XYZ file of C-alpha atoms in Angstrom:
515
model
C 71.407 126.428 10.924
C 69.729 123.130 10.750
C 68.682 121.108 7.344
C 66.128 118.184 7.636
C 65.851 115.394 4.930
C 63.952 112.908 4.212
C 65.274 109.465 2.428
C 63.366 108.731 -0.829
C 65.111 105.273 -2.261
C 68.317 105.625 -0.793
C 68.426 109.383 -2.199
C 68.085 112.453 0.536
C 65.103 114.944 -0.155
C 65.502 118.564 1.252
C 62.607 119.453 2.982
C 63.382 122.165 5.382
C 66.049 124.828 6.779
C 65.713 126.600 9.902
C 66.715 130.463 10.250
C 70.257 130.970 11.316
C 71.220 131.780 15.014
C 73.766 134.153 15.819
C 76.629 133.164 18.108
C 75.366 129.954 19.778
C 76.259 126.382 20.921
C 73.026 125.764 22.029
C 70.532 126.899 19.621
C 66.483 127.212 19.498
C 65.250 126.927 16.314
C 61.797 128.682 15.518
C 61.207 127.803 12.141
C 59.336 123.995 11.080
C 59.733 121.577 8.171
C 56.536 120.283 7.260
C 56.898 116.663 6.474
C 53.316 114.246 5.348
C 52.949 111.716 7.910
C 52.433 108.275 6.168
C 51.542 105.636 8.736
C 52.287 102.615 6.417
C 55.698 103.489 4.995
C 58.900 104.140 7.219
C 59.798 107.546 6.544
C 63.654 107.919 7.196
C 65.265 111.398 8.367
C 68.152 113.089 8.519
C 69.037 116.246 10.393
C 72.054 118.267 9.337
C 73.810 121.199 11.269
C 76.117 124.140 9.419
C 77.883 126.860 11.052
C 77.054 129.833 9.267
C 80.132 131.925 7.703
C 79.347 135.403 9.122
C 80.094 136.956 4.906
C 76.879 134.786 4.388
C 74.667 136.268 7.034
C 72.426 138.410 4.431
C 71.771 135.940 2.395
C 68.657 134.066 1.418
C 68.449 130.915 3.334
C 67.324 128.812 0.347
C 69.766 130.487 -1.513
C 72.257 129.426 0.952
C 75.298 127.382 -0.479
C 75.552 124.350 2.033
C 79.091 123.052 0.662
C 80.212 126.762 1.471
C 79.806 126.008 5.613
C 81.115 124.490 7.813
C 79.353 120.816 8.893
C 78.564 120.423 12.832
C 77.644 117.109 12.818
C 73.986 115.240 11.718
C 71.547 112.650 13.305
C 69.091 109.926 11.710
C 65.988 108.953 12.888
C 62.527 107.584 11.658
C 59.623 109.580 11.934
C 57.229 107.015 13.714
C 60.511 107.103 16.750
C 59.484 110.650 17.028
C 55.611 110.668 16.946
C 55.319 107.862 19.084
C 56.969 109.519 21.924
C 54.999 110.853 24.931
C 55.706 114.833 24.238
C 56.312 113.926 20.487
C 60.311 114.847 21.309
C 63.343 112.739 20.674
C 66.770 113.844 21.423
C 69.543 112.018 19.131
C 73.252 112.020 19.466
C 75.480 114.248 16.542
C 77.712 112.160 14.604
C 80.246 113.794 12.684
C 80.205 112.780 8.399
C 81.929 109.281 9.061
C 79.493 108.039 11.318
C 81.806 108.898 15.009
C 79.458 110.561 17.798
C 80.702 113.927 18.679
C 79.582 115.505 21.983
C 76.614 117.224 21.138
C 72.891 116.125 20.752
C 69.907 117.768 18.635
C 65.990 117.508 20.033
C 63.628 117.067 17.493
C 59.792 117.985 18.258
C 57.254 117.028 15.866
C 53.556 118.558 16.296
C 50.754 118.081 13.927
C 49.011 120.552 12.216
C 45.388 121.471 13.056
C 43.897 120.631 9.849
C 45.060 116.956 10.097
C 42.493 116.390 13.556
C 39.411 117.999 10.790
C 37.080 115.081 9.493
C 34.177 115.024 7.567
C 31.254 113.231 7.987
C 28.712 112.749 4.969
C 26.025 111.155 3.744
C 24.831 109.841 0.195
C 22.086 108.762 -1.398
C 21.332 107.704 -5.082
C 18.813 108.711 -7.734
C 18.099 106.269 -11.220
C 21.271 104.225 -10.830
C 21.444 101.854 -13.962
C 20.586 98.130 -13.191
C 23.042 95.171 -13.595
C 20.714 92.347 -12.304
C 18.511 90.473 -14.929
C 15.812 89.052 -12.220
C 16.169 91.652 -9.383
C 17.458 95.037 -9.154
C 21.319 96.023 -8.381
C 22.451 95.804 -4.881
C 24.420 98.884 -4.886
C 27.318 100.362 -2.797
C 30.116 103.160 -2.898
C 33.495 103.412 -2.850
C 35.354 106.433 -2.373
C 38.934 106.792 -3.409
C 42.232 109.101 -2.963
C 44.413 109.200 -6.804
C 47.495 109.415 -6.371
C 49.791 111.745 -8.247
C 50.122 109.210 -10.747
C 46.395 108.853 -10.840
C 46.397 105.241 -8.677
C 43.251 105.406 -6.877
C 43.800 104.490 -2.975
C 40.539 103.344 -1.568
C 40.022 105.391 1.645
C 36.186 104.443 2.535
C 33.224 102.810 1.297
C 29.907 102.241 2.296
C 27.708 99.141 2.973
C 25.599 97.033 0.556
C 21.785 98.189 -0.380
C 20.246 94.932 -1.445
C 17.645 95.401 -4.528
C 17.445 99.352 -4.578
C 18.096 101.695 -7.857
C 17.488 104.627 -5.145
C 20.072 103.496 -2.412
C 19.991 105.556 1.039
C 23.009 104.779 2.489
C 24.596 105.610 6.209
C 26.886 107.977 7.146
C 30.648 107.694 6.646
C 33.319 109.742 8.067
C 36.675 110.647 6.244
C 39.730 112.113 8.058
C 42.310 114.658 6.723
C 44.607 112.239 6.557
C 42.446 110.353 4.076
C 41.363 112.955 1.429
C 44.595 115.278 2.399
C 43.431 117.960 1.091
C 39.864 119.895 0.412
C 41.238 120.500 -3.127
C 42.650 116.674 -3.976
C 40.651 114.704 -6.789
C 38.847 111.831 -5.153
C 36.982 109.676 -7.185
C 33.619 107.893 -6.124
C 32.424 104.626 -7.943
C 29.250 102.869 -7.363
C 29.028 99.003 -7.922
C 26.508 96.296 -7.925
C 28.269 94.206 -5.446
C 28.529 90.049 -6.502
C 29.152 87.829 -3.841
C 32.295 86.010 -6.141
C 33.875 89.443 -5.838
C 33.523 90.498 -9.348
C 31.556 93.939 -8.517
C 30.039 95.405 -11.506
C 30.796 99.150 -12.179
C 27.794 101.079 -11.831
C 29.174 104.502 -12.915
C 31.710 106.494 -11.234
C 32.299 110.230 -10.562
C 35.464 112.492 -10.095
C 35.135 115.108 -7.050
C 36.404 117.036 -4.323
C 35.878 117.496 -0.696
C 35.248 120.845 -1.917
C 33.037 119.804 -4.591
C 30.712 118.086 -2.706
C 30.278 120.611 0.101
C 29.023 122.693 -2.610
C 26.883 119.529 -3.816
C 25.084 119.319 -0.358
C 24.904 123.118 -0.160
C 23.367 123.091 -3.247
C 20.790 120.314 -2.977
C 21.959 119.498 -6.625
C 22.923 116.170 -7.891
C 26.207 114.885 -9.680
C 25.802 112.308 -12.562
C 27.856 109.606 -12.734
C 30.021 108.670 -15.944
C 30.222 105.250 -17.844
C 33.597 103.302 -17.688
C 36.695 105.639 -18.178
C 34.216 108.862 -17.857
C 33.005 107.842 -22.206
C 29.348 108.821 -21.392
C 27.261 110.409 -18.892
C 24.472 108.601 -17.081
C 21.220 109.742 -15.704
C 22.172 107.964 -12.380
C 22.769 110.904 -9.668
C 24.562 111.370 -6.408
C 23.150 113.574 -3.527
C 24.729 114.753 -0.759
C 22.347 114.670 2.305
C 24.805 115.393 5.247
C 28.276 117.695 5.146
C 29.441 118.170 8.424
C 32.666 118.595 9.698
C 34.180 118.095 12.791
C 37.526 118.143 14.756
C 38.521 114.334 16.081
C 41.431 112.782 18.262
C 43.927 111.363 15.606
C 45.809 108.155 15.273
C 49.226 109.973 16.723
C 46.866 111.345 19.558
C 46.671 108.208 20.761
C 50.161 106.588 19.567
C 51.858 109.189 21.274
C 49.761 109.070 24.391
C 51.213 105.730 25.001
C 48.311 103.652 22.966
C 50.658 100.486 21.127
C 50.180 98.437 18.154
C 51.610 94.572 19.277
C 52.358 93.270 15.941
C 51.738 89.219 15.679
C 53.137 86.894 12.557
C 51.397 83.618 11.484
C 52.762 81.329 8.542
C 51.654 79.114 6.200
C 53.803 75.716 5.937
C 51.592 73.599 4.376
C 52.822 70.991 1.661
C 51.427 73.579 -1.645
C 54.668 76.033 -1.134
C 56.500 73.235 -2.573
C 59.946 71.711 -1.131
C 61.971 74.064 0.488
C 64.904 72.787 -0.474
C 63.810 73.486 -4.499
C 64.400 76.831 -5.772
C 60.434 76.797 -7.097
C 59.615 76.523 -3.836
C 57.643 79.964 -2.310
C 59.990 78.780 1.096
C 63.110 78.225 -0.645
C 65.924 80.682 1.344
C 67.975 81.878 -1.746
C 72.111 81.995 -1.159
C 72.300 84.854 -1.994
C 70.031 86.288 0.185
C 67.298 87.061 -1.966
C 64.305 87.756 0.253
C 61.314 84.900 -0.824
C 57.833 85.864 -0.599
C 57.385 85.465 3.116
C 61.018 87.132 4.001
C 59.505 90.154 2.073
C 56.380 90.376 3.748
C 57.275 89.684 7.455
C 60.369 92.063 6.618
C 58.208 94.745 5.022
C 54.997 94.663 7.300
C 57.508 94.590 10.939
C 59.623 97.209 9.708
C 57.009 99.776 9.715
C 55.306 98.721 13.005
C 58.300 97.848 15.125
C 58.208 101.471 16.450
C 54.264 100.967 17.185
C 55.371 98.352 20.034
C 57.061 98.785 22.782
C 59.434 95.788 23.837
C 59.500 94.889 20.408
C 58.438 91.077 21.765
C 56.377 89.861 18.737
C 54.178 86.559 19.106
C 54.950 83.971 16.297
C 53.511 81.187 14.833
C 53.230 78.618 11.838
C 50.371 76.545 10.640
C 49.636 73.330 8.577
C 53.338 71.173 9.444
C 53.889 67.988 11.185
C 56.124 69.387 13.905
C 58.971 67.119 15.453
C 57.764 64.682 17.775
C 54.426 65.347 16.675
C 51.321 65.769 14.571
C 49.988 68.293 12.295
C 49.588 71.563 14.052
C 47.668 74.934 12.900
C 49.107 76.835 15.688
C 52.309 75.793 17.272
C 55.438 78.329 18.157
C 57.804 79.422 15.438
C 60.561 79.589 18.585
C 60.781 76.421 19.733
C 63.445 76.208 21.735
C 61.418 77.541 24.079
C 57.686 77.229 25.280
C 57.280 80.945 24.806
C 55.461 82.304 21.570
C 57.566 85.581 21.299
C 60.778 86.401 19.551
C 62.633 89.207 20.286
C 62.585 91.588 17.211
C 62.233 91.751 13.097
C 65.854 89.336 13.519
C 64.204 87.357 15.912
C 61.093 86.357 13.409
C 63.212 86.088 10.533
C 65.546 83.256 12.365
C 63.172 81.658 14.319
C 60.968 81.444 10.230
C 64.170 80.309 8.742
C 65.292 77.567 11.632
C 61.452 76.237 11.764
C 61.885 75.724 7.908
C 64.449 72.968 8.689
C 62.716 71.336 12.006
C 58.538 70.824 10.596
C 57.484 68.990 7.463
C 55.183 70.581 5.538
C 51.434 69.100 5.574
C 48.294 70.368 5.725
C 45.036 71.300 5.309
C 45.002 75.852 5.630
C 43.564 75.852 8.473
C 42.794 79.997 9.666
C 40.974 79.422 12.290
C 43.145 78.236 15.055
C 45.958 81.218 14.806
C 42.834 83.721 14.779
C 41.406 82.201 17.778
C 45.136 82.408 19.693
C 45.436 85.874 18.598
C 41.914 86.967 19.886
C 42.474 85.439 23.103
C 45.580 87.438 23.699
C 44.404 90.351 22.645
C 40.696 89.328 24.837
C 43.544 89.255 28.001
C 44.865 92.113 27.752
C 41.890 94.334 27.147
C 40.740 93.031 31.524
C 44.090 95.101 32.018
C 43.633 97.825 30.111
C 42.502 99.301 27.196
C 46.397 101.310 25.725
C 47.035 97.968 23.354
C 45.733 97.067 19.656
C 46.878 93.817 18.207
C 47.675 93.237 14.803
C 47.983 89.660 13.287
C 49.850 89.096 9.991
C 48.773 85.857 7.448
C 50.849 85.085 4.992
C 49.857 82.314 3.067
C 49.677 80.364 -0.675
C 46.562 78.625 -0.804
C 43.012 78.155 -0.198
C 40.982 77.901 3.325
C 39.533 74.528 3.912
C 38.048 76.075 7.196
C 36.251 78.857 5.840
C 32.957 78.998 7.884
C 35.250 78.448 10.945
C 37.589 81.681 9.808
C 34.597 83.501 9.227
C 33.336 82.695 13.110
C 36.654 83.359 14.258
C 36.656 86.657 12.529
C 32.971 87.855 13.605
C 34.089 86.989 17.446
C 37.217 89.050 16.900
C 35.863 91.947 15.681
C 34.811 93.254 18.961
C 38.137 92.981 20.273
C 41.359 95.569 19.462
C 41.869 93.229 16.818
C 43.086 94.054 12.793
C 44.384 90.931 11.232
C 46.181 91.327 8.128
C 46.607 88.412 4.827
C 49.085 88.518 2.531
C 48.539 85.767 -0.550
C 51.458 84.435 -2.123
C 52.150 82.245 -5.160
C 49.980 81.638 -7.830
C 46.556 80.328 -6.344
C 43.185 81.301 -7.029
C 42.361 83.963 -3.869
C 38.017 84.390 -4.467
C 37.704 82.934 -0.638
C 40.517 85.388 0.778
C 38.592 88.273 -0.927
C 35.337 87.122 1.037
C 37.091 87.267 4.150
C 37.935 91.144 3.514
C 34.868 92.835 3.436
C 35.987 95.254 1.795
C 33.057 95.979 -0.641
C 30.509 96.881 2.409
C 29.241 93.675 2.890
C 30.171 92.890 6.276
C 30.937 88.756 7.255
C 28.305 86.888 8.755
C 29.089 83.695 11.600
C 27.007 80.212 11.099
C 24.952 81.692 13.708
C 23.750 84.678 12.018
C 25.651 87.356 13.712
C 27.315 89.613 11.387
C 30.623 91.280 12.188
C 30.859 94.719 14.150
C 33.437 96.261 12.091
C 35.783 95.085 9.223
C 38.622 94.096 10.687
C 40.597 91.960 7.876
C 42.921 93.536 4.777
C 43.918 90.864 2.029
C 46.202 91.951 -0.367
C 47.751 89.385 -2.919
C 51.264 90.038 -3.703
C 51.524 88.843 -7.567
C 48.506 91.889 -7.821
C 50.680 94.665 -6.469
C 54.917 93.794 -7.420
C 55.707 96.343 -9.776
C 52.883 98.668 -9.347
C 53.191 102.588 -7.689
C 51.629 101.124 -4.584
C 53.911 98.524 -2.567
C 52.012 95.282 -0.784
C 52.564 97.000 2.863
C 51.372 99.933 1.891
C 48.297 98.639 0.431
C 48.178 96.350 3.972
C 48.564 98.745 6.249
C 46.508 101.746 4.523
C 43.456 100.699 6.507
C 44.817 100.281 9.499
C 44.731 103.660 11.432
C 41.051 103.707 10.251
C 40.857 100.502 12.026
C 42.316 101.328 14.822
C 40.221 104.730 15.643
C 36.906 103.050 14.310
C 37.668 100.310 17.911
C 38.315 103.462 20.101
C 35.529 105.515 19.075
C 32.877 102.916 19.005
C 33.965 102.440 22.714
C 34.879 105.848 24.009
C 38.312 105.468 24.746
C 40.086 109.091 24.762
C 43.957 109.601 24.679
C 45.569 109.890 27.853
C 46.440 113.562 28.874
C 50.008 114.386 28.288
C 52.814 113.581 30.247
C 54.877 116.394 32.316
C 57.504 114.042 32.120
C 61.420 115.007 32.791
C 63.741 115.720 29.517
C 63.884 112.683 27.337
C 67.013 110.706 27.467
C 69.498 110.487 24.240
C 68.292 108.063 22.193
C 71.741 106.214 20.029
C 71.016 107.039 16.651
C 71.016 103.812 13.979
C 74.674 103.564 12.513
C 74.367 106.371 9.265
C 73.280 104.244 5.717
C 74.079 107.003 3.504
């Protein structure tokens, strides 16, 4: 019999046990653990195998006392090593409980389920929304979110900006499975009078279903929307005037079809982080090895997509220092001892961060532009050779733009490329530009040329906003990022690949057991 975990915190989760087979060394198992795939968190897995005692045989599996058999031997792996193989297999060598391989091996096949490829598309419109603007009328939008089990609302989707309309028609969005989980989960929907500092107003906001509002649209009815906190009801409606839904190619369809996310780093080493020699400094590398604010980010954000990329090569940069020999760049190579802009690895960015600390003096201005431009031309390249890569370039910085009309350009070329850049804001300064640059309240960025943005390809997240909270800063970085990534192939066409009649997988050597 096999047992599958799953590591919550250090702690192992039971989430599965197979049916017992009789008299075999080489066993196949029928029965599946169902296991939610989270794209932005590394889910950890064990897989444990027990000889059955034959006295046991009759009895219920759950009921099944595992310190009673005996212990064949286990295997760890992540879920993202499994999904993003071709056939979605990965065959691991046993070790026995002190970590030693033994001979045999264990093949673990992951599928999804049907329901995760269903989507929904839908479209709203508003009746008598309240208005927030003294000289013009509200310029209203929606924002659809998941809560959480501890009723922390995710946003999954929102719509664009109506300028000057209390009756807002608004175009169809689409939400995945994977977004609203399940027909029956509370969503909520809010609808704000968007500001251009950032400081949306709250129109009034609703609490629904998927379910909910396919009976809404069936029923040609409207729902009212609720005052701050749900006090009182307001004659402001919602109307559904599209429910369709529709089976799509998901993110694994492609991940495991040999589509990769190439993860790029950029960081900020301008004179604001402070000394990095001083322990106030937001670069200071603690003794003890206390991650700082950048460790923690690069750390956090490369752990989960390392197993997105393929040669695990990851472009690296820095911005705003005086490098040796030289003047002020806002690109140059975190690895420079040698002309190449890759490191090998999470260990690789980490030392090549940590050595460039000691080599560059911090300067400035915080200049964006420049690293966005390098990353869109490497990810312009490889598109004239194919169309299986999707880049994603991570900011972390502490301070304020001085180049913002040449980020936004930067940004408004890049968004027609397989492009998602990512800005994490450290320290203490005041973000209102950063926010601009995500557009994440519908209003999509405009260039100094007038050409607004295809798609929204940025995600700021400020890090002082979300330490302590349910929701962890990568997670809140990289929920929008599968979106991202299907919104590019859709708009264009691009299918999966078929799958691969390829020959049995070769034994992949397990990580060394952190139990």
């Amino acid at each position: 019999m096999l047992v599958v975990y799953t590591k919550m915190d250090g702690r192992l989760e039971e989430i599965g046990r197979t049916e017992v087979i009789l008299n075999s060394l080489e066993p196949l198992w029928i029965t599946k653990a169902m296991i939610n795939y989270q794209f932005e968190i590394v889910q950890p897995l064990v897989f444990r195998i027990y000889d059955v005692d034959t006295k046991y045989h009759n009895t219920p599996l759950k009921t099944l006392n595992l310190a009673q058999q005996d212990f064949l031997g286990e295997a760890f792996c992540n879920l993202s090593e499994i999904v993003t193989k071709f056939n979605h297999s990965l065959t691991l060598n046993l070790r026995n409980g002190s970590g030693h391989a033994l001979q045999g091996t264990v093949t673990v096949h992951a599928e999804e389920t049907a329901s995760s490829r269903m989507a929904v598309d839908m479209q709203f419109h508003c009746l008598n929304l309240d208005n927030k603007d003294t000289f013009s009328k509200s310029d209203p939008f929606l924002r659809v979110s998941r809560l959480s089990e501890s009723a922390v609302a995710i946003p999954i989707c929102k719509t664009e900006v109506i300028k000057n309309n209390l009756n807002p028609v608004w175009r169809p969005i689409t939400l995945t499975s994977q977004q609203y989980s399940s027909k029956d989960d509370p969503l909520l929907v809010e609808c704000f009078d968007f500001d251009a500092s950032g400081n949306h107003e709250l129109i009034g906001s609703l609490q629904t279903t998927i379910a909910q509002l396919e009976n809404l649209y069936n029923s040609k009815a409207g729902a009212n929307f609720y005052s701050h906190k749900g006090q009182k009801k307001l004659k402001g409606q919602l109307f559904l005037d599209k429910f369709q839904e529709k089976v799509q190619h998901t993110f694994l369809d492609y991940i495991s079809s040999g589509f990769e996310l190439n993860f790029m780093v950029a960081v900020d080493f301008t004179a604001s982080n402070g000394d990095p020699r001083v322990p106030q400094s937001l670069h200071y590398i603690d003794p003890s090895g206390r991650p700082n604010s950048y460790q923690q980010a690069i750390l956090g954000v490369s752990e989960v997509l390392q197993f997105y990329d393929n040669d695990r090569r990851f472009p690296a940069w820095g911005f705003g220092a005086k490098i040796p020999r030289g003047s002020v760049s806002h690109c140059f190579n975190l690895n420079a001892s040698t002309n190449d802009c890759e490191v090998v690895g999470v260990e690789g960015i980490m030392s090549a961060y940590s050595s460039t600390l000691y080599s560059v003096s911090l300067a400035g201005p915080t200049l964006f532009g420049p690293v966005i431009s390098k990353a869109a031309e490497i990810a312009s390249h490889s598109v004239q050779y194919g169309n299986n890569k999707y880049f994603v370039l991570l900011i972390i910085t502490d301070g304020v733009i001085t180049d913002q009309q040449e980020t936004k350009d930067s940004i408004v070329r890049a968004s027609d490329l397989p492009l998602s850049i990512l800005i994490v804001g450290v320290g203490n300064a005041d973000f209102t530009q950063m926010r601009i640059l995500d557009a994440d309240f519908g209003k999509r960025l405009e260039s100094s040329t007038g050409r607004v943005a295809t798609r929204d390809i940025v995600q700021f997240v400020p890090m002082r906003e979300v330490q302590g909270g349910q929701v962890t800063v990568v997670q809140s970085l990289l929920e929008e990022l599968p979106g991202q990534f299907l919104e590019y192939m859709r708009t264009r066409d691009i299918k999966p690949r078929p799958p691969q009649h390829a020959s049995a997988p070769p034994a992949y050597p397990p990580p060394p057991p952190q139990l």
